[in-house]
Tab-separated table of N, CA, C and O in Angstrom:
chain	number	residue	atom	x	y	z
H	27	UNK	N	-6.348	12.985	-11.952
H	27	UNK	CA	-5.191	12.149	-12.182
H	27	UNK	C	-5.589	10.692	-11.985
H	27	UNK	O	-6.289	10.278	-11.060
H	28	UNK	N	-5.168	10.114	-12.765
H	28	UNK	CA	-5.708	8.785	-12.775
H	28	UNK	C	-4.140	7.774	-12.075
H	28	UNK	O	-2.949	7.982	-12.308
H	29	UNK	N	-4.834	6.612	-11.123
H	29	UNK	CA	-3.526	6.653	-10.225
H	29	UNK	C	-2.828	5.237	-10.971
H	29	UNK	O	-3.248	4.853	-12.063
H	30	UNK	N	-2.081	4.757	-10.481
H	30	UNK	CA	-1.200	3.948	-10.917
H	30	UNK	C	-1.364	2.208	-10.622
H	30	UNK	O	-0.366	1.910	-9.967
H	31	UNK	N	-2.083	1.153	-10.808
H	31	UNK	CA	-2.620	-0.023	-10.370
H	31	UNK	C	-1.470	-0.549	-9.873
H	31	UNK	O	-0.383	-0.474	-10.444
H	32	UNK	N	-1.716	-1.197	-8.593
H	32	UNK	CA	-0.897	-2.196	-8.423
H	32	UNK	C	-1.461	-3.479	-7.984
H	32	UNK	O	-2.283	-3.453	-7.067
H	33	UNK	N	-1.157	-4.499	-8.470
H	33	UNK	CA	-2.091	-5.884	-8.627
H	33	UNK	C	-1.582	-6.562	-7.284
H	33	UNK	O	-0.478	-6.350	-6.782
H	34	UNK	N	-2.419	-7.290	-6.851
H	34	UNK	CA	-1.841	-8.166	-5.745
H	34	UNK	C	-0.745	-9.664	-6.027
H	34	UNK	O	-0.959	-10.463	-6.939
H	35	UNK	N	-0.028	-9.742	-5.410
H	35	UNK	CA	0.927	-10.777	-5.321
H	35	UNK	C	0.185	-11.648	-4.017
H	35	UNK	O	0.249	-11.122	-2.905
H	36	UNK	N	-0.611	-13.158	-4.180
H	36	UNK	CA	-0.923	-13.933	-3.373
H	36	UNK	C	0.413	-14.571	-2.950
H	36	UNK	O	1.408	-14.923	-3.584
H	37	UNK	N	0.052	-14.592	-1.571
H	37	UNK	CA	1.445	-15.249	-0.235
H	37	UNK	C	0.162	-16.723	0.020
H	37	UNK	O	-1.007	-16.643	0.398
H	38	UNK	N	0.862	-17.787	-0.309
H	38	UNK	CA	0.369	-18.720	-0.102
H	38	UNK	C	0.353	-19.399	0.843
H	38	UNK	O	1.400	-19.079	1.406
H	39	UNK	N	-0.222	-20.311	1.573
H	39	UNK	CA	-0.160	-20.909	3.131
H	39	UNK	C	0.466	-22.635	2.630
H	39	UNK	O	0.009	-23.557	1.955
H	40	UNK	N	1.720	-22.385	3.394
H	40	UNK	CA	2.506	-23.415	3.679
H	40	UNK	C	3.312	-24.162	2.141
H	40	UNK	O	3.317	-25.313	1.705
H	41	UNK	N	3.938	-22.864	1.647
H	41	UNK	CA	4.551	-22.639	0.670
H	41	UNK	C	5.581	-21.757	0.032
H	41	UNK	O	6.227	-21.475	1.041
H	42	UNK	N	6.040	-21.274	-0.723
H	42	UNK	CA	6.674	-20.520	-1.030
H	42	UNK	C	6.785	-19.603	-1.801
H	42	UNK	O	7.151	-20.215	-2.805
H	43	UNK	N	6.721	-18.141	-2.200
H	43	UNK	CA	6.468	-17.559	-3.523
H	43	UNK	C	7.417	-16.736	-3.750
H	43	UNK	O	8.024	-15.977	-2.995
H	44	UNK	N	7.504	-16.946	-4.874
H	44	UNK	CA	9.116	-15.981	-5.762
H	44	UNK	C	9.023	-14.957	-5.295
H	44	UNK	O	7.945	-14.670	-4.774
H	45	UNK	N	10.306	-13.817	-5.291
H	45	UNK	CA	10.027	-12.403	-4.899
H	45	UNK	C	9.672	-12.009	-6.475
H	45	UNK	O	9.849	-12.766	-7.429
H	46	UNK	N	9.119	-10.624	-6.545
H	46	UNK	CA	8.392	-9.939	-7.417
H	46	UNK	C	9.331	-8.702	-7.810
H	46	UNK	O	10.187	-8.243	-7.054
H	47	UNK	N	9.071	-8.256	-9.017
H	47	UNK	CA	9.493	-6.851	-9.234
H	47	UNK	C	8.809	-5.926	-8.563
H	47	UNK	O	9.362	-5.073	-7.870
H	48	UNK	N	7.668	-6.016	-8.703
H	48	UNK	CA	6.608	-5.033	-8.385
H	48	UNK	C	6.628	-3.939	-9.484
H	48	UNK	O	7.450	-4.039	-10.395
H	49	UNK	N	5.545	-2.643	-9.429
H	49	UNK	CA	5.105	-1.727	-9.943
H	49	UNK	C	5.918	-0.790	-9.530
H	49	UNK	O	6.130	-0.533	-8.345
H	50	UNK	N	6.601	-0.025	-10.836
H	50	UNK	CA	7.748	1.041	-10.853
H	50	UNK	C	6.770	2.527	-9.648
H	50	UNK	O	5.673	3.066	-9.797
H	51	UNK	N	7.307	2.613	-9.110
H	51	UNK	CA	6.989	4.070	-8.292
H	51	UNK	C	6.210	4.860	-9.083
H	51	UNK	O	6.671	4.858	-10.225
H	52	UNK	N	5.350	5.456	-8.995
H	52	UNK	CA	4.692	6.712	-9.653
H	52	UNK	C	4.455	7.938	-8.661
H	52	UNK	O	3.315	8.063	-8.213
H	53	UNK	N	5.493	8.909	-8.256
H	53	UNK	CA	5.244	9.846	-7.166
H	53	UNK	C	4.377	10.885	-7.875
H	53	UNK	O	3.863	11.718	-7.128
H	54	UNK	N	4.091	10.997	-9.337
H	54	UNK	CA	3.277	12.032	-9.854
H	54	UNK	C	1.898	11.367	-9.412
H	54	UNK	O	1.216	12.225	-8.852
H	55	UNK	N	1.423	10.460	-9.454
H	55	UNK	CA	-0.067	9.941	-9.784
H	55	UNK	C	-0.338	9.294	-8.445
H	55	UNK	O	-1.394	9.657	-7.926
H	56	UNK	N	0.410	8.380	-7.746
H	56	UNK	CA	0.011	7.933	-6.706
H	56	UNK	C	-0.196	6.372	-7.144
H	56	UNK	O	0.063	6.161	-8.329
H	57	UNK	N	-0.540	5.460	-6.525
H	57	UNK	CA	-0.975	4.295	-6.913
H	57	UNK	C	-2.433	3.441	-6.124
H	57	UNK	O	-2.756	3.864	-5.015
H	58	UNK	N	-2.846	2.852	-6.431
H	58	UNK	CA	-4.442	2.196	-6.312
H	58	UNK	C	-3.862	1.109	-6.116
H	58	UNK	O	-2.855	0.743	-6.723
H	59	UNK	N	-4.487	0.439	-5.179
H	59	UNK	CA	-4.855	-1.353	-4.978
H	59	UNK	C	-6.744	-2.018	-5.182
H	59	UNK	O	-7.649	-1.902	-4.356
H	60	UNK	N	-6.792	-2.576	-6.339
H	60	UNK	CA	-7.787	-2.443	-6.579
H	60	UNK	C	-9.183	-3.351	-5.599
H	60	UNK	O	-8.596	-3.470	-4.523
H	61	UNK	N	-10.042	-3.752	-5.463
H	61	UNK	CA	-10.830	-4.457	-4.856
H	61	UNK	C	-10.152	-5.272	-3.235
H	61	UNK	O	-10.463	-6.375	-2.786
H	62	UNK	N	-9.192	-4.282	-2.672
H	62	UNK	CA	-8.464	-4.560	-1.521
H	62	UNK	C	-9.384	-4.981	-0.685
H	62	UNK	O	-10.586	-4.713	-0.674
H	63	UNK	N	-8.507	-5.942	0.315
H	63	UNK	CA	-8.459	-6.444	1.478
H	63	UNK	C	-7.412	-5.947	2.120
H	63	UNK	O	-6.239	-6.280	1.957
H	64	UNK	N	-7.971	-4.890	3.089
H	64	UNK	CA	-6.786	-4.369	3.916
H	64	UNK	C	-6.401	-4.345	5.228
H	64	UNK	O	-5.608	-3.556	5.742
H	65	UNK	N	-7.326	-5.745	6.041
H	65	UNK	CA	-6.840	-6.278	6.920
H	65	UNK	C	-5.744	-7.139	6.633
H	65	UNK	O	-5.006	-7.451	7.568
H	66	UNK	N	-5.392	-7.817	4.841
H	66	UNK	CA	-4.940	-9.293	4.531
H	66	UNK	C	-3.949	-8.380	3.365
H	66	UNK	O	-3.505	-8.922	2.353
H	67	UNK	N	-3.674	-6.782	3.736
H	67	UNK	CA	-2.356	-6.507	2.476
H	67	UNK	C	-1.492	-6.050	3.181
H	67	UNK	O	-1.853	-5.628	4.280
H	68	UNK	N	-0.310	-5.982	2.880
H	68	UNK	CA	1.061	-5.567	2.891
H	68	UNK	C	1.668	-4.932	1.702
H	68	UNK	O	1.943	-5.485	0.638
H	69	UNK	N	1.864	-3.508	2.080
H	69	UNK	CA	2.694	-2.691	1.263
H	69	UNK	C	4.166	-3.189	0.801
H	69	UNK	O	4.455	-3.454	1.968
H	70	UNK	N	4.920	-3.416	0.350
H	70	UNK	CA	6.415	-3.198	-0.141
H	70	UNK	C	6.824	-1.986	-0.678
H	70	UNK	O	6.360	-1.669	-1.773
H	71	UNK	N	7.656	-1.199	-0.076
H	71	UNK	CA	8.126	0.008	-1.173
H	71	UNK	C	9.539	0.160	-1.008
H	71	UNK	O	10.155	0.562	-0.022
H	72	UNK	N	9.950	-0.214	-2.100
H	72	UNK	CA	11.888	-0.301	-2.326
H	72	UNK	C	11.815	0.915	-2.934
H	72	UNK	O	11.210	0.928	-4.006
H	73	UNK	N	12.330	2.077	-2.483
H	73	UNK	CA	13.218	3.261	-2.244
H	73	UNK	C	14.542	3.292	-2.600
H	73	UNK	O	15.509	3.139	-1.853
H	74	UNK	N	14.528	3.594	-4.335
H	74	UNK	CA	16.202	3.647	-4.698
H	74	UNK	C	16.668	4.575	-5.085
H	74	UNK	O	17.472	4.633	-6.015
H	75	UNK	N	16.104	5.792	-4.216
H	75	UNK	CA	16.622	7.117	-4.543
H	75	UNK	C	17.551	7.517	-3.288
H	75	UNK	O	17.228	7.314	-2.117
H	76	UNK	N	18.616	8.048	-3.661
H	76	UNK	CA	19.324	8.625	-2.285
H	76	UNK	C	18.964	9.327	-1.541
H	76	UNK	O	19.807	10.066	-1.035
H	77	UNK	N	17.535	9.446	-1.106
H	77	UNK	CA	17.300	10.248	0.058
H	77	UNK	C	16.247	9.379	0.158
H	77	UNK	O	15.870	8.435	-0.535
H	78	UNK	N	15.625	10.187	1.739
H	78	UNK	CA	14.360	9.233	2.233
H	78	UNK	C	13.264	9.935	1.877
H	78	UNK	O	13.261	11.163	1.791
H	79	UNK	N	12.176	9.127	1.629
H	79	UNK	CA	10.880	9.753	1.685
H	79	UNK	C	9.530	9.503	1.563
H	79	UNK	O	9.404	8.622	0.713
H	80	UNK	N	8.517	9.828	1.972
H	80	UNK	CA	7.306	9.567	2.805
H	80	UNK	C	6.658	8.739	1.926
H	80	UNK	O	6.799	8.654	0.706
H	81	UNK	N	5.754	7.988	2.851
H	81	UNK	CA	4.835	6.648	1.408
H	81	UNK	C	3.998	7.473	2.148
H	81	UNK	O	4.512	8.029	3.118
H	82	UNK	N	2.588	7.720	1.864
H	82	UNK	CA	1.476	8.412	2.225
H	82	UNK	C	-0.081	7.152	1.980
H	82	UNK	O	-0.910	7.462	1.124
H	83	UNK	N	-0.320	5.599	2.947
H	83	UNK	CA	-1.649	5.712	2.618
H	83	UNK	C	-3.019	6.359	2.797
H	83	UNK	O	-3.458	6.575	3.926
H	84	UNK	N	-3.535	6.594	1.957
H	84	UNK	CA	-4.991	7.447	2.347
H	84	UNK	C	-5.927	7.151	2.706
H	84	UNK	O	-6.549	6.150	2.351
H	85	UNK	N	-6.425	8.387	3.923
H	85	UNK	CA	-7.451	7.449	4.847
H	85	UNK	C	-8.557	7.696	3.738
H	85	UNK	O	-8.359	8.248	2.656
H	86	UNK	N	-9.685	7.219	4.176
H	86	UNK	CA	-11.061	6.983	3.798
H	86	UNK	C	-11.489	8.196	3.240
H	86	UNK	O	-10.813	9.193	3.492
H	87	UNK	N	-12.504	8.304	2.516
H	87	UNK	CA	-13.157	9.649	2.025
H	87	UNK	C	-14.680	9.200	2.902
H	87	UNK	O	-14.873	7.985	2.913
H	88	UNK	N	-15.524	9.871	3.468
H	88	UNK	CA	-16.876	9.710	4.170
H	88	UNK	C	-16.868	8.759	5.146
H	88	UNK	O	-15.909	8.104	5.555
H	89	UNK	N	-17.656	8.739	5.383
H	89	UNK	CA	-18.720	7.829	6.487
H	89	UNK	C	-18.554	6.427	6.205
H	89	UNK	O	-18.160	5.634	7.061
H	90	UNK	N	-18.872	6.075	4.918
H	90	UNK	CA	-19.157	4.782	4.561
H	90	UNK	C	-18.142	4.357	3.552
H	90	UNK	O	-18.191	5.001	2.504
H	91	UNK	N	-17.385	3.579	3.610
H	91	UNK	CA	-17.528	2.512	5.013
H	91	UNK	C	-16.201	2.574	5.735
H	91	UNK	O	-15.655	1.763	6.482
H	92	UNK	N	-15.722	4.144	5.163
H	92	UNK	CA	-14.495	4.387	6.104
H	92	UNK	C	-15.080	5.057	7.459
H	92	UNK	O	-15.202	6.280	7.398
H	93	UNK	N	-15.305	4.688	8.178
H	93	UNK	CA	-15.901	5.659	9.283
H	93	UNK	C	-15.624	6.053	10.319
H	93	UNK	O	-16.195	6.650	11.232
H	94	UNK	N	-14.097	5.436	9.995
H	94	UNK	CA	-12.867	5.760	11.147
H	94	UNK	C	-11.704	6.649	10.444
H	94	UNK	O	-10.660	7.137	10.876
H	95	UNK	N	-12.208	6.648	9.432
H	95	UNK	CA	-11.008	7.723	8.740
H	95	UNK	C	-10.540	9.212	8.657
H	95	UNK	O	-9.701	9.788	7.965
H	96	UNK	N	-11.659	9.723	9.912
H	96	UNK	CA	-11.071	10.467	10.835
H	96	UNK	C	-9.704	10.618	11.269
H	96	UNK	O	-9.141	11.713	11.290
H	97	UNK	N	-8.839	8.890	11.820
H	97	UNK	CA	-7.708	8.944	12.167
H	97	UNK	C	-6.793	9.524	11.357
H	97	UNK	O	-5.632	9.801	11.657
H	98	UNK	N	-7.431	9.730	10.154
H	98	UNK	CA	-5.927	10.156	9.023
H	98	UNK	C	-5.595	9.354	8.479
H	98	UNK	O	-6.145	8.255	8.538
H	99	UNK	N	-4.283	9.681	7.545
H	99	UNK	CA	-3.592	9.401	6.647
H	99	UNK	C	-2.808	8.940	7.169
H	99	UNK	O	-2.476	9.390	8.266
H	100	UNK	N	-2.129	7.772	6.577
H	100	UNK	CA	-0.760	7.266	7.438
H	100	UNK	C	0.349	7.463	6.634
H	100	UNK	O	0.290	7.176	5.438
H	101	UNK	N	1.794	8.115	7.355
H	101	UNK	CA	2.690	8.389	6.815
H	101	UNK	C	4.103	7.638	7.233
H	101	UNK	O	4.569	7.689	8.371
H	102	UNK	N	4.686	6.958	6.165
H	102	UNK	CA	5.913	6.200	6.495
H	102	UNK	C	6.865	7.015	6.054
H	102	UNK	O	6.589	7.816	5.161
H	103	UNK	N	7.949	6.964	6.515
H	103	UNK	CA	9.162	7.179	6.115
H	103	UNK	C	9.942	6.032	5.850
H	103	UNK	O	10.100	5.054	6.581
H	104	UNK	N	10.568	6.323	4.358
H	104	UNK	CA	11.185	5.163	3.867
H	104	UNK	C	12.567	5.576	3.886
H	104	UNK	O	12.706	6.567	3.169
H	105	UNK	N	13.588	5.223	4.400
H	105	UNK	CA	15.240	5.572	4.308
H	105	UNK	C	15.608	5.379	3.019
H	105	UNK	O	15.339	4.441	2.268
H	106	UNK	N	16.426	6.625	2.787
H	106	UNK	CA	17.527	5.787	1.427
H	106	UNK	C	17.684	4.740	1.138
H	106	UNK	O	17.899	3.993	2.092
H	107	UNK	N	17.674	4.089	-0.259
H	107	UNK	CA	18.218	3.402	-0.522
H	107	UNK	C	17.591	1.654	-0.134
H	107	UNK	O	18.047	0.542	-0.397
H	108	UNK	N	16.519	2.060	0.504
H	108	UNK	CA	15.974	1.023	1.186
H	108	UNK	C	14.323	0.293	1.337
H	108	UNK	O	13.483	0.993	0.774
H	109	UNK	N	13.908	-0.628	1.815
H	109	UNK	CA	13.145	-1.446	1.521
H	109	UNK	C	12.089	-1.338	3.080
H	109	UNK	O	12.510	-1.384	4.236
H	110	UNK	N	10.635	-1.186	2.619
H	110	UNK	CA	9.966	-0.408	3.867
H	110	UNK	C	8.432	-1.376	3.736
H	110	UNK	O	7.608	-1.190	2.841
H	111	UNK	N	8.299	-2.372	4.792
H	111	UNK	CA	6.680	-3.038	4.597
H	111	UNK	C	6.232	-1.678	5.545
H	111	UNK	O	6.754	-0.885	6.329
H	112	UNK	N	4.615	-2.028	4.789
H	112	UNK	CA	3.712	-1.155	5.160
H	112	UNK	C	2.180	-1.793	5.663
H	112	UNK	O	1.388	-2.030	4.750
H	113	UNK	N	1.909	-1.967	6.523
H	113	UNK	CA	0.291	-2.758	6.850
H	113	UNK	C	0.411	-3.939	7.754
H	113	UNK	O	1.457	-4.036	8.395
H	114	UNK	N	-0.345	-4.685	7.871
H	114	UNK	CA	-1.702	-4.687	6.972
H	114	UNK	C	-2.832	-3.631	7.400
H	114	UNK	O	-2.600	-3.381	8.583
H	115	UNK	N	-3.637	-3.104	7.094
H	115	UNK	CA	-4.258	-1.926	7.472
H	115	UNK	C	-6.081	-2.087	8.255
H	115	UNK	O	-6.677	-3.164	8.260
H	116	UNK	N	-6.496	-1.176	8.665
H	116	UNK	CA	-8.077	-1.406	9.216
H	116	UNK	C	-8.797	-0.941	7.750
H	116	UNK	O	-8.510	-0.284	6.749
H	117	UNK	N	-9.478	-1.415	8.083
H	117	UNK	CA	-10.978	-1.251	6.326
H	117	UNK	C	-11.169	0.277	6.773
H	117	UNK	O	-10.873	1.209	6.025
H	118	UNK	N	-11.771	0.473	8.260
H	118	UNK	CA	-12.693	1.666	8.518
H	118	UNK	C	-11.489	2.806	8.774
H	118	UNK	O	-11.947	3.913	9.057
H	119	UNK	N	-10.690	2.760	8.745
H	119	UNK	CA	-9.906	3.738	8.673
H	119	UNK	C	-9.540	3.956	6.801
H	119	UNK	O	-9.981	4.951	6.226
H	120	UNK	N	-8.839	3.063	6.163
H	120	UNK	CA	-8.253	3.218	4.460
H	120	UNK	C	-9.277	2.865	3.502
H	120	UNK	O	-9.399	3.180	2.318
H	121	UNK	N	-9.896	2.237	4.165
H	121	UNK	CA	-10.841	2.296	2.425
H	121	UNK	C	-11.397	3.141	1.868
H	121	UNK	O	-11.971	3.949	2.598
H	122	UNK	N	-11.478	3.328	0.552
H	122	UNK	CA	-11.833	4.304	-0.246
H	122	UNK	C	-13.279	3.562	-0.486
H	122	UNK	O	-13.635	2.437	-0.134
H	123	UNK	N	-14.255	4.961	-1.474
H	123	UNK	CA	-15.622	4.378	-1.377
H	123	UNK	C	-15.070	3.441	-2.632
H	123	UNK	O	-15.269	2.310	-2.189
H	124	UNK	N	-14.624	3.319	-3.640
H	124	UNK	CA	-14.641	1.917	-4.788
H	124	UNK	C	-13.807	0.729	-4.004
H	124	UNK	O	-13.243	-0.151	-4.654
H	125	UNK	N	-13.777	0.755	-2.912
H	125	UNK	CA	-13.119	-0.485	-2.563
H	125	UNK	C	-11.820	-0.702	-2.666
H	125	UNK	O	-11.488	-1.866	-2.444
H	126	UNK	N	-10.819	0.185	-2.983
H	126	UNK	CA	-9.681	0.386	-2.668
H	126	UNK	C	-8.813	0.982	-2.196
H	126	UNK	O	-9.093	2.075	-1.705
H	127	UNK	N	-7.537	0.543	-2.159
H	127	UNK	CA	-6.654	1.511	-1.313
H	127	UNK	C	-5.446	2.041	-1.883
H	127	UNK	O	-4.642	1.537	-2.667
H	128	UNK	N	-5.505	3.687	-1.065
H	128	UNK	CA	-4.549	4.892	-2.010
H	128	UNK	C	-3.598	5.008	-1.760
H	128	UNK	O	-3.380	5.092	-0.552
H	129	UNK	N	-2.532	5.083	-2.615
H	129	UNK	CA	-1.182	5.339	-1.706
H	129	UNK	C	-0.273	6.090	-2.683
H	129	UNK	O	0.049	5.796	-3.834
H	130	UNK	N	0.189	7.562	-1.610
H	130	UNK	CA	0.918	8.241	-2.597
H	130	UNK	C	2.064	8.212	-2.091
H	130	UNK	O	2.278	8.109	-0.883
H	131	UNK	N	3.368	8.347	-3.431
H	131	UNK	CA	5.247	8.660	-3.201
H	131	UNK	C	5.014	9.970	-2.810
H	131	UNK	O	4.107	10.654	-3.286
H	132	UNK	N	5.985	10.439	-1.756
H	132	UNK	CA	6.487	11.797	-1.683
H	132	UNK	C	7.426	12.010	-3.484
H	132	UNK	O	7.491	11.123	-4.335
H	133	UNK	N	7.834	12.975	-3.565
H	133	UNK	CA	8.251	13.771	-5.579
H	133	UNK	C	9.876	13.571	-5.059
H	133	UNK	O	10.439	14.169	-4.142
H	134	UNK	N	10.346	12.668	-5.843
H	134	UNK	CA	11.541	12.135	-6.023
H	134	UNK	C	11.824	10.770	-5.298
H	134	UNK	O	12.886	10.269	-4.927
H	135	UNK	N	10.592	10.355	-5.221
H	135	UNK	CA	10.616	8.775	-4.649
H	135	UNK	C	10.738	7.690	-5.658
H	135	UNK	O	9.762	7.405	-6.353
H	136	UNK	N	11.876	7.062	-5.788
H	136	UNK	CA	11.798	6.399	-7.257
H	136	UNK	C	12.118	4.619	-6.615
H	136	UNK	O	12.682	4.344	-5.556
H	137	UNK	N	11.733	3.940	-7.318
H	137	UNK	CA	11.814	2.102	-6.757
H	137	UNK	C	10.796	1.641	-7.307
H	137	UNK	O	10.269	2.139	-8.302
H	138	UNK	N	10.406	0.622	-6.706
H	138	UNK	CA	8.739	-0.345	-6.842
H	138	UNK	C	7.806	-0.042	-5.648
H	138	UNK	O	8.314	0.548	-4.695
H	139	UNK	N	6.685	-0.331	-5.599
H	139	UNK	CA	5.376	-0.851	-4.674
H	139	UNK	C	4.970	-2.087	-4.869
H	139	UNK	O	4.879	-2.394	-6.058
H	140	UNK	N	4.813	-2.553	-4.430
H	140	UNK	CA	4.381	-4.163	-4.406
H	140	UNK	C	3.045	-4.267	-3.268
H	140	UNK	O	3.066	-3.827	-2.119
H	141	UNK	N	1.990	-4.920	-3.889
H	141	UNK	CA	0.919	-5.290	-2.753
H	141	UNK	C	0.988	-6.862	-2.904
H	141	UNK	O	0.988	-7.616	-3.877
H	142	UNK	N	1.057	-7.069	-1.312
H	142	UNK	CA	1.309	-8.752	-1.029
H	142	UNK	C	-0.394	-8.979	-0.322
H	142	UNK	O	-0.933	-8.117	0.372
H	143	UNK	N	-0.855	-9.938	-0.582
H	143	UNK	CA	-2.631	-10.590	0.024
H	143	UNK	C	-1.962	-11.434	0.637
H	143	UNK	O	-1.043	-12.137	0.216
H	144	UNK	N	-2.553	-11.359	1.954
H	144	UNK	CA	-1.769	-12.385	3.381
H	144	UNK	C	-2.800	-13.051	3.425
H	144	UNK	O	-3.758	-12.330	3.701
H	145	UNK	N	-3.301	-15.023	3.160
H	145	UNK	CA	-4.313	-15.549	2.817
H	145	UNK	C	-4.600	-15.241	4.539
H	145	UNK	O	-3.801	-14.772	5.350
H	146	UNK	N	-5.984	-15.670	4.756
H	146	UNK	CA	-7.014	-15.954	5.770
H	146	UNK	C	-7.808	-17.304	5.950
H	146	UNK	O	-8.613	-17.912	5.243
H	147	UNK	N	-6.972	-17.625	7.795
H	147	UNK	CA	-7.434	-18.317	7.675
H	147	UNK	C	-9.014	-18.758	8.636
H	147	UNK	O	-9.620	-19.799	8.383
């Protein structure tokens, strides 16, 4: 299954940035953040289905250079109807080996995902 991109939205330092639509939910496929920084992202997931349900990011696959991803998978619960940040996350726990990060809807999770890059300073 090939997963669902979601592009980063830069948060700028000592400024302001529009809110976003973001990327429609895909609970079949899951969604990708591509060439992440996941000390410097933040999830968004607006939940506009009447019930609640789980955002799933995925820990690491191997050793390298997840090598804490032992800890698992992290699981949110998102309430009805509602709007859920997620992160910012450890590298050695979520990264995947291509350098990004996975994140699946629980099946009837319908809204947006949005990935926000928190600059560094």
């Amino acid at each position: 299954m090939a997963r669902t991109a979601v592009s980063y939205t830069k948060l700028v330092t000592n400024t302001g940035v529009a809110d976003v639509t973001g990327t429609t939910a895909d609970a079949t496929n899951g969604h990708t953040v591509a060439k992440a920084l996941p000390e410097q992202t933040l999830i968004r997931v607006k939940n506009t289905d009447t019930n609640p349900h789980n955002v799933t990011v995925k820990a690491g696959v191997g050793l390298t250079p997840a090598w804490y991803s032992g800890a698992g998978d992290l699981v949110v619960s998102v309430a009805a109807s509602s709007t859920q940040w997620i992160g910012p996350f450890e590298s050695a726990r979520f990264i995947q080996p291509d350098g990004s990060l996975a994140i699946d809807l629980a099946t009837g999770l319908a809204g947006t995902v949005t990935a926000f890059l928190v600059p560094r300073h």
